[in-house]
Coordinates of C-alpha atoms in Angstrom, one line a residue:
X161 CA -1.3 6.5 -9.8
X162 CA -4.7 8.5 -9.6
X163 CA -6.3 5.4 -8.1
X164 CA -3.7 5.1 -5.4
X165 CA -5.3 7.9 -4.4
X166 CA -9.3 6.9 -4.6
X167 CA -11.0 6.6 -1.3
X168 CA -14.1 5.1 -0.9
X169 CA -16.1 4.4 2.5
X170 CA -17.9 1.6 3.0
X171 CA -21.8 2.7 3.5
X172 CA -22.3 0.8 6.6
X173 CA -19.1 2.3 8.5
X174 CA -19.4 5.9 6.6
X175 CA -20.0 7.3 10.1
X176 CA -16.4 7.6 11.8
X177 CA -16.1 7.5 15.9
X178 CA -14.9 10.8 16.7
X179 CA -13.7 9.6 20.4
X180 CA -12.4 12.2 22.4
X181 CA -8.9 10.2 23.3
X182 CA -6.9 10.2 26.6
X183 CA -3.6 9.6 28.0
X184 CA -0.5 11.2 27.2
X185 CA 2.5 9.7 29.2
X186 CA 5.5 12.1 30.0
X187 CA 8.4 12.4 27.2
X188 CA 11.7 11.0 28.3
X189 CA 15.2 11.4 27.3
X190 CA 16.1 15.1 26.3
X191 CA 12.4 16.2 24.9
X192 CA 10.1 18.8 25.8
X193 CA 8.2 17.9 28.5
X194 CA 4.6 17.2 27.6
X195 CA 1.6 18.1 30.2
X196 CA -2.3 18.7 30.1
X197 CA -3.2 22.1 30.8
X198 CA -1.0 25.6 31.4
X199 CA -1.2 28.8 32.3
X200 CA 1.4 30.6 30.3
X201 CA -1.2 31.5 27.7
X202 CA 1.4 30.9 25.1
X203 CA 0.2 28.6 21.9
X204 CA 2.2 26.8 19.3
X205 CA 0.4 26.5 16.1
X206 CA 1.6 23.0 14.0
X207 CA 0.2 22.4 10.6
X208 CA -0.3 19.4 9.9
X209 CA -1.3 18.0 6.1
X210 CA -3.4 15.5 4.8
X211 CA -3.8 13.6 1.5
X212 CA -5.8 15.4 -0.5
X213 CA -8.9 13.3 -0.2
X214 CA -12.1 14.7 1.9
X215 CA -12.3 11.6 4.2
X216 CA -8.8 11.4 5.1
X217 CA -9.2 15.1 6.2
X218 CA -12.1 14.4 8.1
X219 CA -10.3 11.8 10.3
X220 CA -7.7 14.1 10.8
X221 CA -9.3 16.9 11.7
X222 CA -11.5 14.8 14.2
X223 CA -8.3 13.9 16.0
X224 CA -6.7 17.4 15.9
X225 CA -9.7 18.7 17.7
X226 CA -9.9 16.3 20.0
X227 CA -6.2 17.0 20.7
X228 CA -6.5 20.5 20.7
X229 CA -9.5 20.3 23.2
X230 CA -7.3 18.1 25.6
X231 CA -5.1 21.2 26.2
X232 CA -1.6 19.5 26.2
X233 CA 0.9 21.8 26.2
X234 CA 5.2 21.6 25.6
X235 CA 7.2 23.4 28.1
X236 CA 4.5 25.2 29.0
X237 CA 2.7 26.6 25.8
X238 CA -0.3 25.2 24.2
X239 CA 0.0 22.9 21.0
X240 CA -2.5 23.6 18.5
X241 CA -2.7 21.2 15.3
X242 CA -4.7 23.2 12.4
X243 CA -5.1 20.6 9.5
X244 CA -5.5 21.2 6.0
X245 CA -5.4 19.0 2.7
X246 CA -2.1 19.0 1.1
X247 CA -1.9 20.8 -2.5
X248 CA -3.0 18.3 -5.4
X249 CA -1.6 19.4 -8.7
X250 CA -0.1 18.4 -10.6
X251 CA 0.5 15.8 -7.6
X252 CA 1.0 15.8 -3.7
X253 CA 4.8 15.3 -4.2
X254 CA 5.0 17.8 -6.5
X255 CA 3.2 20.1 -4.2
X256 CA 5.1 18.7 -1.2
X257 CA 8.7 19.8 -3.1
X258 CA 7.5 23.2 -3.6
X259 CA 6.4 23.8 -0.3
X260 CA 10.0 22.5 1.0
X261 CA 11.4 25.0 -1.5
X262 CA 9.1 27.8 -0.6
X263 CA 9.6 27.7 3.0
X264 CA 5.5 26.8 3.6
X265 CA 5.9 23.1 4.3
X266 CA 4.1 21.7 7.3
X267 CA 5.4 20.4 10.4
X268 CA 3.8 16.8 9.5
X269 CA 2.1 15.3 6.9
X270 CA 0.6 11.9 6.2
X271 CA 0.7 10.2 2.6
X272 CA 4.2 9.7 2.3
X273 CA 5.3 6.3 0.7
X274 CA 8.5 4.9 1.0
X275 CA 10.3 5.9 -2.1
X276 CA 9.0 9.2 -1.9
X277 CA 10.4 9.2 1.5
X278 CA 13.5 8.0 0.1
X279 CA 13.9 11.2 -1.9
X280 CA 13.1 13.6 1.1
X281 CA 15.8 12.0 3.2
X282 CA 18.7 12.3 0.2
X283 CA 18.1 15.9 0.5
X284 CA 17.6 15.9 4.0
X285 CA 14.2 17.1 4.3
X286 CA 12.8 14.7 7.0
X287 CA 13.8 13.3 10.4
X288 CA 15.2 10.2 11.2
X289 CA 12.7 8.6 13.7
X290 CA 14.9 5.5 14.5
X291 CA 16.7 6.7 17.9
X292 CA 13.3 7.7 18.8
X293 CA 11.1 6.6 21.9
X294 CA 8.4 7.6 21.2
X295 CA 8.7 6.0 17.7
X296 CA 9.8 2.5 19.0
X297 CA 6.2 2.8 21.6
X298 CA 4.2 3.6 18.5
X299 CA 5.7 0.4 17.1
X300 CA 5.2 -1.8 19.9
X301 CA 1.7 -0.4 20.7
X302 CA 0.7 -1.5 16.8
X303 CA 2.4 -4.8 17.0
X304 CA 4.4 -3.2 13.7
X305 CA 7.8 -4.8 15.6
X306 CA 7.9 -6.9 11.7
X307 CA 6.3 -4.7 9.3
X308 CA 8.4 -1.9 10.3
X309 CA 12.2 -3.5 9.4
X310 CA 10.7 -3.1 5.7
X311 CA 10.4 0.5 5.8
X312 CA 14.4 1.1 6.6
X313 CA 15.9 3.7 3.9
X314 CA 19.7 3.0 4.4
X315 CA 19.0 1.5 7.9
X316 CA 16.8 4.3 9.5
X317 CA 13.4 5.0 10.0
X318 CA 11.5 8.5 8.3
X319 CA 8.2 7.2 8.1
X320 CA 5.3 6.2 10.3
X321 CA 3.1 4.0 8.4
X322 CA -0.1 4.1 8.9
X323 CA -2.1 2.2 6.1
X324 CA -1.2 -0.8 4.2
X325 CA -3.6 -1.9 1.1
X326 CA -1.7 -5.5 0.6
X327 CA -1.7 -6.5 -3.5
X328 CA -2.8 -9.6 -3.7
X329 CA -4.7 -12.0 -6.0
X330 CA -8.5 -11.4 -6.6
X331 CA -10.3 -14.5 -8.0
X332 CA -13.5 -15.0 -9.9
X333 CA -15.2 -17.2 -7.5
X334 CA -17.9 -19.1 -9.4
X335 CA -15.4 -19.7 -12.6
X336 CA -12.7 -21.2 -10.0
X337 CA -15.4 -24.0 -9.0
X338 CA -17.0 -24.0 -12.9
X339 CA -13.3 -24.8 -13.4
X340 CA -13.4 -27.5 -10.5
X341 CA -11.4 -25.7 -7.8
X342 CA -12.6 -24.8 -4.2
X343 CA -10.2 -22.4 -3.0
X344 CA -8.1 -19.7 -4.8
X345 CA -4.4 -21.0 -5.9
X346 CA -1.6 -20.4 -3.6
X347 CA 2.3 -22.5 -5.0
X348 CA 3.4 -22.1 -8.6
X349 CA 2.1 -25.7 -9.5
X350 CA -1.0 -25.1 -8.3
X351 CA -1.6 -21.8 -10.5
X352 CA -0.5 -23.6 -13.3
X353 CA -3.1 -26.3 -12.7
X354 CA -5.5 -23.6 -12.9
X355 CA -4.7 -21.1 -15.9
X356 CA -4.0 -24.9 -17.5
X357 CA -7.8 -26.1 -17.1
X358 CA -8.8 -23.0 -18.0
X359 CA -7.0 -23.1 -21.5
X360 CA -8.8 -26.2 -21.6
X361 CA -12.3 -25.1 -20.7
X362 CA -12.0 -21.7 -22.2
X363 CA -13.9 -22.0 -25.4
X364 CA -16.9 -24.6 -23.3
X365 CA -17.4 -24.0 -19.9
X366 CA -16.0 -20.2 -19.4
X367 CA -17.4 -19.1 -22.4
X368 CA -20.9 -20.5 -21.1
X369 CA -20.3 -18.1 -18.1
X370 CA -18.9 -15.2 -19.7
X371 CA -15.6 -15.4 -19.0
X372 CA -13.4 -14.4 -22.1
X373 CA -9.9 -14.2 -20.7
X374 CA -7.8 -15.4 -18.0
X375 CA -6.2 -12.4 -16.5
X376 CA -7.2 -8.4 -16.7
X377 CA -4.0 -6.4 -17.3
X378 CA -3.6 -3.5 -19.7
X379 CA -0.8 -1.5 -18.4
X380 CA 1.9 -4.7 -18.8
X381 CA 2.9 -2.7 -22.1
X382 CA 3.3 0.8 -21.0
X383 CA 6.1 2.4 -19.2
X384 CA 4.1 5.6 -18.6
X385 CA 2.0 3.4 -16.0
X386 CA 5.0 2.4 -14.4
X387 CA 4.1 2.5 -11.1
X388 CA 1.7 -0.7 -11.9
X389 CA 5.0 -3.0 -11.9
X390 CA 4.6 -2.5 -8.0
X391 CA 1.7 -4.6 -8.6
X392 CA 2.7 -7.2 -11.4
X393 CA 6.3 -7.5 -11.0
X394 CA 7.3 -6.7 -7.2
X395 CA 4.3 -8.8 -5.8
X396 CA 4.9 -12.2 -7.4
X397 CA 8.7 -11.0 -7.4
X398 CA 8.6 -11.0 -3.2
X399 CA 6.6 -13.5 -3.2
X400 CA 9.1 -15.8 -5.3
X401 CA 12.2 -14.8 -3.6
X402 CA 11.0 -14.4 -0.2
X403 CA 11.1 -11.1 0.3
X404 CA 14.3 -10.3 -1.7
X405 CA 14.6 -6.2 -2.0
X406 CA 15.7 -5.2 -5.1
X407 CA 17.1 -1.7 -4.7
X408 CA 19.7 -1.6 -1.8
X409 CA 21.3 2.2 -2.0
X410 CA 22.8 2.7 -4.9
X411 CA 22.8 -0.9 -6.0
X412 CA 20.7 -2.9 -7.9
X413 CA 20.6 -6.3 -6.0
X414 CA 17.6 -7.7 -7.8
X415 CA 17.6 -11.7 -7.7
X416 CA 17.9 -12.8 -11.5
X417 CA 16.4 -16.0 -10.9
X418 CA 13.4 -14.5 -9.1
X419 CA 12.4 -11.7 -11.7
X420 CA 12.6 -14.7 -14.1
X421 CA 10.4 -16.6 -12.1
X422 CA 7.6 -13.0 -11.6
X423 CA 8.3 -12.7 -15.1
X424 CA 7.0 -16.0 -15.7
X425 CA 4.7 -16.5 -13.4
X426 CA 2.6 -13.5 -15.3
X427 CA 3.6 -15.3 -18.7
X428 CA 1.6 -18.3 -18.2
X429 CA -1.5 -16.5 -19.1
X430 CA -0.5 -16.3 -22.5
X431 CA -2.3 -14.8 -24.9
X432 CA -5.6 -15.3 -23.0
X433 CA -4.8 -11.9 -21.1
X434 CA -7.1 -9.0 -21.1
X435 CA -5.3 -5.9 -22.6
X436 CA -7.9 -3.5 -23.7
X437 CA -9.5 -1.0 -21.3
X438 CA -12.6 -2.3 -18.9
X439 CA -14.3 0.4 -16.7
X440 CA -14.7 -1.8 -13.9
X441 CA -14.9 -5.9 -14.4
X442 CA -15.9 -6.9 -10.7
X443 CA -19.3 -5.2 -11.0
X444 CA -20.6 -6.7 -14.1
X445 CA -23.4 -9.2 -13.7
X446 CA -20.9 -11.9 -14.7
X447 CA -17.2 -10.7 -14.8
X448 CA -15.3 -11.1 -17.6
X449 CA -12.1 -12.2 -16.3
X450 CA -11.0 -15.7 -13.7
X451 CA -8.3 -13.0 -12.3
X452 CA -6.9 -9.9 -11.8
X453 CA -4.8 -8.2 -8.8
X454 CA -7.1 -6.6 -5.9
X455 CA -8.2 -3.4 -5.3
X456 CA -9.1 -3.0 -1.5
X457 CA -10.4 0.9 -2.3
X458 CA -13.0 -0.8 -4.3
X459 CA -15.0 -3.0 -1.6
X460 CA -17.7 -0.7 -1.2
X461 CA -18.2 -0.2 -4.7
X462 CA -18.7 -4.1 -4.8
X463 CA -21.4 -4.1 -2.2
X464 CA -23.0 -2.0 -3.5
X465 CA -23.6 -3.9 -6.6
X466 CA -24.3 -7.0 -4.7
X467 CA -21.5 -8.5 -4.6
X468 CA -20.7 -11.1 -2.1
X469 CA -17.2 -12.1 -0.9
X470 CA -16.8 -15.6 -1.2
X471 CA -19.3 -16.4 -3.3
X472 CA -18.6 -14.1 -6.4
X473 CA -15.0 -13.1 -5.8
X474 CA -12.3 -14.4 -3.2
X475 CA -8.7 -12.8 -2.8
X476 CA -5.6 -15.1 -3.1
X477 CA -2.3 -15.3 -1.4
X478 CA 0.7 -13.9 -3.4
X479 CA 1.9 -16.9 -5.6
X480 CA 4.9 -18.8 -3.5
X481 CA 6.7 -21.6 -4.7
X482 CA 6.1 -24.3 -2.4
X483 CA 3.5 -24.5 0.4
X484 CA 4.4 -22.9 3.8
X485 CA 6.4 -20.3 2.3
X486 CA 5.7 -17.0 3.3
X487 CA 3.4 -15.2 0.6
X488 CA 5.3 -11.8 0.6
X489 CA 3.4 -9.3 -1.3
X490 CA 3.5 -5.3 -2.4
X491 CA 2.1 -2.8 -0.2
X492 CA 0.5 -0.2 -1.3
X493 CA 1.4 1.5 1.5
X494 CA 1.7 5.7 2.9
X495 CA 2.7 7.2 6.5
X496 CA 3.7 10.6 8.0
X497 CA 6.5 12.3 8.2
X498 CA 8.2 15.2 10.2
X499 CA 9.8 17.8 7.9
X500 CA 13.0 19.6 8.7
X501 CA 12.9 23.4 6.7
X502 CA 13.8 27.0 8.3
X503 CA 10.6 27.7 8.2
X504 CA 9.7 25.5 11.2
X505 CA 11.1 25.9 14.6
X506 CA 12.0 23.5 17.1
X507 CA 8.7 24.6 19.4
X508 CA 6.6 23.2 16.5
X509 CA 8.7 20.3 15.6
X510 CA 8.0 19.3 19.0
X511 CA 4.7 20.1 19.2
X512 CA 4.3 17.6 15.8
X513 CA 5.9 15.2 17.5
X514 CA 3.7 15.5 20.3
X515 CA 0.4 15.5 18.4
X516 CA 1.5 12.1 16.6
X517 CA 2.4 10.6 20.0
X518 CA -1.1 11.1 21.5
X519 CA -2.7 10.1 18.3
X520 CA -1.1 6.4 18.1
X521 CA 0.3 6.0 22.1
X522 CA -0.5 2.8 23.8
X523 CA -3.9 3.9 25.5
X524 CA -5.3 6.1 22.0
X525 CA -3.6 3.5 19.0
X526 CA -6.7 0.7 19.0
X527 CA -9.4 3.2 18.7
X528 CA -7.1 5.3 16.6
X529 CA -6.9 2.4 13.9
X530 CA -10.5 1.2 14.6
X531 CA -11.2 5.1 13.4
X532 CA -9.5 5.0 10.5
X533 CA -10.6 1.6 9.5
X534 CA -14.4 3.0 9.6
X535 CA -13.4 6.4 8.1
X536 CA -11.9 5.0 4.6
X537 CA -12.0 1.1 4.6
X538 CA -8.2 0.8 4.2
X539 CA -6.3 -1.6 6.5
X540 CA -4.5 0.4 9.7
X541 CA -0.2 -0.8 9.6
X542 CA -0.8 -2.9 12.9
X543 CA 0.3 -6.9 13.3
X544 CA -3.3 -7.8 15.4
X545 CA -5.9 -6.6 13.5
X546 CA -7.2 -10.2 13.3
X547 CA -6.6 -10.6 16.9
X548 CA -7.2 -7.9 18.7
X549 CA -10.7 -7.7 19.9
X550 CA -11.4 -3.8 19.2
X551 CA -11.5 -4.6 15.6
X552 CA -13.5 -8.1 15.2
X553 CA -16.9 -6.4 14.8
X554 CA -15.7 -5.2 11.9
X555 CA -13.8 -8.3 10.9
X556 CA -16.6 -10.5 11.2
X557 CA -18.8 -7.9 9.5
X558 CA -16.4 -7.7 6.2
X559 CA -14.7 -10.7 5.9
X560 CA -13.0 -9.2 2.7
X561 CA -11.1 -7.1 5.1
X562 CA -10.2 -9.8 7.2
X563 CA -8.6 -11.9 4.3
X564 CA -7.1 -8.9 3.7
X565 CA -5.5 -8.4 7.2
X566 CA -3.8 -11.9 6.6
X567 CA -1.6 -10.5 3.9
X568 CA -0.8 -7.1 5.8
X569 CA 2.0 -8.4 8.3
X570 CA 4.1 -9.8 5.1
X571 CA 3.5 -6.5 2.7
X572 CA 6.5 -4.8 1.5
X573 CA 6.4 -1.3 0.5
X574 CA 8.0 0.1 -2.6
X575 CA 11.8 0.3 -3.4
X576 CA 13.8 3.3 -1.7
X577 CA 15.2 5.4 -3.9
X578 CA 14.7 8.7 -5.3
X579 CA 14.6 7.0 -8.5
X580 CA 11.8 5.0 -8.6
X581 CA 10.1 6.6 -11.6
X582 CA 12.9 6.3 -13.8
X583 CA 13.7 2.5 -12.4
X584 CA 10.3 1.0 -12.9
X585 CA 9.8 2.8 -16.6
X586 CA 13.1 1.3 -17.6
X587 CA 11.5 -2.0 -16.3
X588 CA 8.8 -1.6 -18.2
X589 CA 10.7 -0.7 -21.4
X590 CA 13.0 -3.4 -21.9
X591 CA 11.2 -5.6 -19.7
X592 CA 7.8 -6.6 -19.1
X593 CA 6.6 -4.6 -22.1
X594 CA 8.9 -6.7 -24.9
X595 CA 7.8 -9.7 -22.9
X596 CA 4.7 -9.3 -23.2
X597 CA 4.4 -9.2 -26.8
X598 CA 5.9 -12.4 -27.2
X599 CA 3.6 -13.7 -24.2
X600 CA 0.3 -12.6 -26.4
X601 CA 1.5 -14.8 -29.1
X602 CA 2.0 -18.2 -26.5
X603 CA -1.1 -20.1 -25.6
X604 CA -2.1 -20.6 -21.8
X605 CA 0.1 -22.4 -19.5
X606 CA 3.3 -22.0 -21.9
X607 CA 5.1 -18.8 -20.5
X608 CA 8.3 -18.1 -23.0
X609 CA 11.8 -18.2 -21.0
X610 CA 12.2 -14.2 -19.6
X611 CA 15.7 -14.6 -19.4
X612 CA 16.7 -12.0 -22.3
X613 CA 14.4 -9.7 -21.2
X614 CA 14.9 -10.0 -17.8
X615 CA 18.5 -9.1 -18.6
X616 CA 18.1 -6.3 -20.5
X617 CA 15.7 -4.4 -18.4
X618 CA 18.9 -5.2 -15.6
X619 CA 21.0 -3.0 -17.6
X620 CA 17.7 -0.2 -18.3
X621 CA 17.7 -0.1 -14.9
X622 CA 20.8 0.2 -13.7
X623 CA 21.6 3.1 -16.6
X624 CA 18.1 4.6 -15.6
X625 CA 18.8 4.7 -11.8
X626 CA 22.6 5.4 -12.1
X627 CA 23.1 2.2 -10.1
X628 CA 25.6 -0.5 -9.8

C-alpha cells in the first residue's frame, strides 16, 4: 500500500497556483449562515488533516490561507482552518482510529477511500453527506452526477472524492508494433491476439528487443499484498461484468461467471509472467515487459528518463468483452470526510463544512482542480476534465494525463466494507494465489479453467468477511 501513497510532481507543473478564490453563496435550509467579514471578534478554529505527503499539505495549506484571509465567518464568528499532516505510523487509518478514540480527531480530513470509509460509518464516526446541499452543488459543479452513485456505502454518501488514479493497462509501445499491432488491445479476442503472437515471437523478435516476459506481476501469489487484487482482479472483474459490485452489505454478490472470466483474463499470460522483483521496468533503456497495470504517480519519474508517451509506452482501456462496452476500471481513489466525536462541536462542524464548500463551490471548483492537478499530477474526481477549457493547457501538454482522464468517469472505487483486508487476503489465498501456480506451468494464450478456484476463494471470502 506504501505506493498508494507516493506522490510525485511533475517538474514542469511543480509550481502550484496559489489563487486567492472568491465567492461563497449563502447556506440554505437550516445551516449556519455563512458571510464575509464580522465584527463579533469571535474565531472558530477547524483542523483540518492531510495525507501525510508534503505536497498534499502544501495544497492544502495554500487554500486554508486563502480561506482564512477571505474572513468568512458562521453566525457571526470567524472560521479559521489550521492544517496539518495526519499521523503516519504505522498507517493514516491506524492513526485516524486513535484519534477518534482519543478524542483529537479533526473536524475534516482528506485521504479517505471508500472502504475505509465504510468502516468509519459502521461505527458511526462520519456524516452522511447525502441530504446535503451543499454536497449535491459540489457534485454538480464537478460534473461527478455519475462517478459519485459508486461511492454509496448502503445508499448514502460519507465521502467527497477528490482524486481518482484510474487502473488501467500500460503497454510497451515499440514491442506492440514489433509484434504488429498499432494501438493497445481493448475486447477479450483482441488481447488474446496479442499475448498469442507474442508466445509466438517471444524467443525471435521480443527477445531481439529485450523483452523477456509478457506481463510484470509479482504480488499474484501473496495475500499479504492483498490490496493489489484492486488492481488484478477488480479492474478486469468490472470491466468484464460491467461494473458488477461485489460486496453489497453484508453479502457477497460477486458474479461467478465474471471472476472466472478476470481470473482468466490474467491466466492467458501463462507462464510468460514476470514474478520476481523489478525496481522499476518503465525506465529501463528497453523495458523488460509488453505489459503491466499503470501507475499514474509515476509520470514524472518517466519524463524524466525520457520517456515519451506514445512512442515508448501507451495506457490501454480495461479489457471488455465486446467493443462498445463500457471499460469499467478500479479506482484508486481518496476524498474527505467530516468526523462526528465529542470532541468537536457543532460551531466547528460547521465551520468544516463551510471551508469545503468554498474550496469546491461552483465559482472556486475549476481552479480548485486545476490546482491540484499541478500540485501532485493525480487526476481531480470531475466528469470534464477533457472538456472543460481551464484544464486543456495541461491536457495537451501531458497527453498521458489525458488518456488517463478518459478512464476516470467509469472508475470504481474499492468494495465497502469494514472488511476489506480480510476479504481480499482470503481472495488471494484460495484464489488467485493457487491459480496462479497452475497458470506458471500453462504456456501463453492457454489460461487453465478458474472455476475451482474461483469457488473456493467464494467460500474464503464469505468465512473471512462473515458474509452471506
Amino acid at each position: 500500500m506504501k505506493r498508494m501513497k507516493r506522490v510525485v510532481a511533475i517538474a514542469a507543473a511543480a509550481a502550484m497556483t496559489a489563487s486567492v478564490m472568491t465567492g461563497c453563496g449563502k447556506s440554505g435550509g437550516n445551516e449556519p449562515a455563512a458571510n464575509h467579514g464580522g465584527a463579533s471578534g469571535e474565531v472558530v478554529s477547524v483542523d483540518f488533516w492531510t495525507a501525510p505527503q508534503q505536497v498534499q499539505y502544501n495544497f492544502w495549506e495554500s487554500k486554508a490561507q486563502a480561506f482564512n484571509e477571505a474572513g468568512i465567518t458562521v453566525d457571526g464568528k470567524k472560521i479559521e482552518v489550521k492544517v496539518q499532516q495526519m499521523p503516519e505510523s504505522p498507517s493514516s487509518e491506524a492513526g485516524i482510529q486513535n484519534a477518534i478514540a482519543t478524542g483529537t480527531v479533526p473536524a475534516v480530513s482528506e485521504n479517505i477511500n471508500r472502504g475505509f470509509a465504510a468502516t468509519l460509518a459502521a461505527s458511526g464516526a462520519v456524516y452522511d453527506l447525502s441530504g446535503e446541499t451543499w454536497f449535491t452543488d459540489v457534485i454538480e459543479a464537478r460534473k461527478m452526477e455519475d462517478t459519485i452513485t459508486n461511492w454509496a456505502i448502503d445508499g448514502k454518501q460519507y465521502v467527497l472524492p477528490v482524486y481518482v488514479n484510474p487502473m488501467i493497462w500500460q503497454w510497451n509501445m515499440k514491442a506492440l508494433k514489433a509484434l504488429g499491432f498499432d494501438s493497445a488491445p481493448k475486447t477479450v479476442a483482441e488481447f488474446t491476439a496479442v499475448i498469442t503472437e507474442f508466445a509466438a515471437q517471444r524467443d525471435t523478435t521480443m527477445k531481439e528487443i529485450g523483452v523477456t516476459h509478457s506481463f510484470y506481476r509479482p504480488s499474484l501469489t501473496r495475500p499479504d499484498q492483498w490490496w493489489d487484487r484492486w488492481y488484478d482482479f477488480q479492474m478486469p472483474y468490472e470491466a468484464l461484468t460491467g461494473g458488477k459490485p461485489w460486496v453489497e452489505g453484508n453479502k457477497l454478490v460477486l458474479d461467478k461467471e465474471g471472476a472466472v472470466e478476470a481470473f482468466e483474463l490474467i491466466g492467458l499470460f501463462g507462464n510468460s509472467i514476470q514474478s520476481g522483483e523489478i525496481s522499476s521496468i518503465w525506465t529501463e533503456a528497453n523495458p523488460s515487459v509488453l505489459v503491466t497495470i499503470n501507475a499514474p504517480w509515476e509520470i514524472s519519474l518517466y519524463r524524466e528518463n525520457n520517456k515519451v508517451y506514445g512512442e515508448d509506452y501507451i495506457y490501454g482501456q480495461a479489457i471488455v468483452k465486446n467493443d462498445g462496452d463500457i471499460p469499467y476500471n478500479f479506482a484508486d481513489s481518496k476524498g474527505l470526510v467530516f468526523y462526528k466525536n465529542k470532541s468537536i462541536t457543532d460551531e466547528e462542524h460547521a465551520g468544516a463544512v463551510e471551508f469545503v464548500k468554498w474550496v469546491y463551490n461552483k465559482e472556486n471548483s475549476a481552479q480548485t482542480d486545476l490546482d491540484w492537478l499541478n500540485a501532485t499530477t493525480m487526476l481531480p474526481v470531475r466528469g470534464d476534465l477533457n472538456d472543460n477549457e481551464i484544464f486543456a493547457d495541461v491536457m495537451k501538454e501531458y497527453p498521458e494525463l489525458a488518456a488517463l482522464a478518459e478512464a476516470v468517469p467509469y472508475a470504481i472505487p474499492s468494495i465497502a466494507t469494514e472488511k476489506v483486508t480480510d476479504i481480499q487476503t482470503a481472495l488471494t489465498e484460495s484464489g488467485t494465489a493457487p491459480y496462479m501456480n497452475e497458470v506458471m506451468n500453462a504456456e501463453p494464450g492457454n489460461a487453465p479453467d478458474a472455476t475451482p478456484y474461483v469457488e473456493a476463494a467464494m467460500e474464503a471470502m464469505k468465512q473471512a468477511g462473515g458474509l452471506e
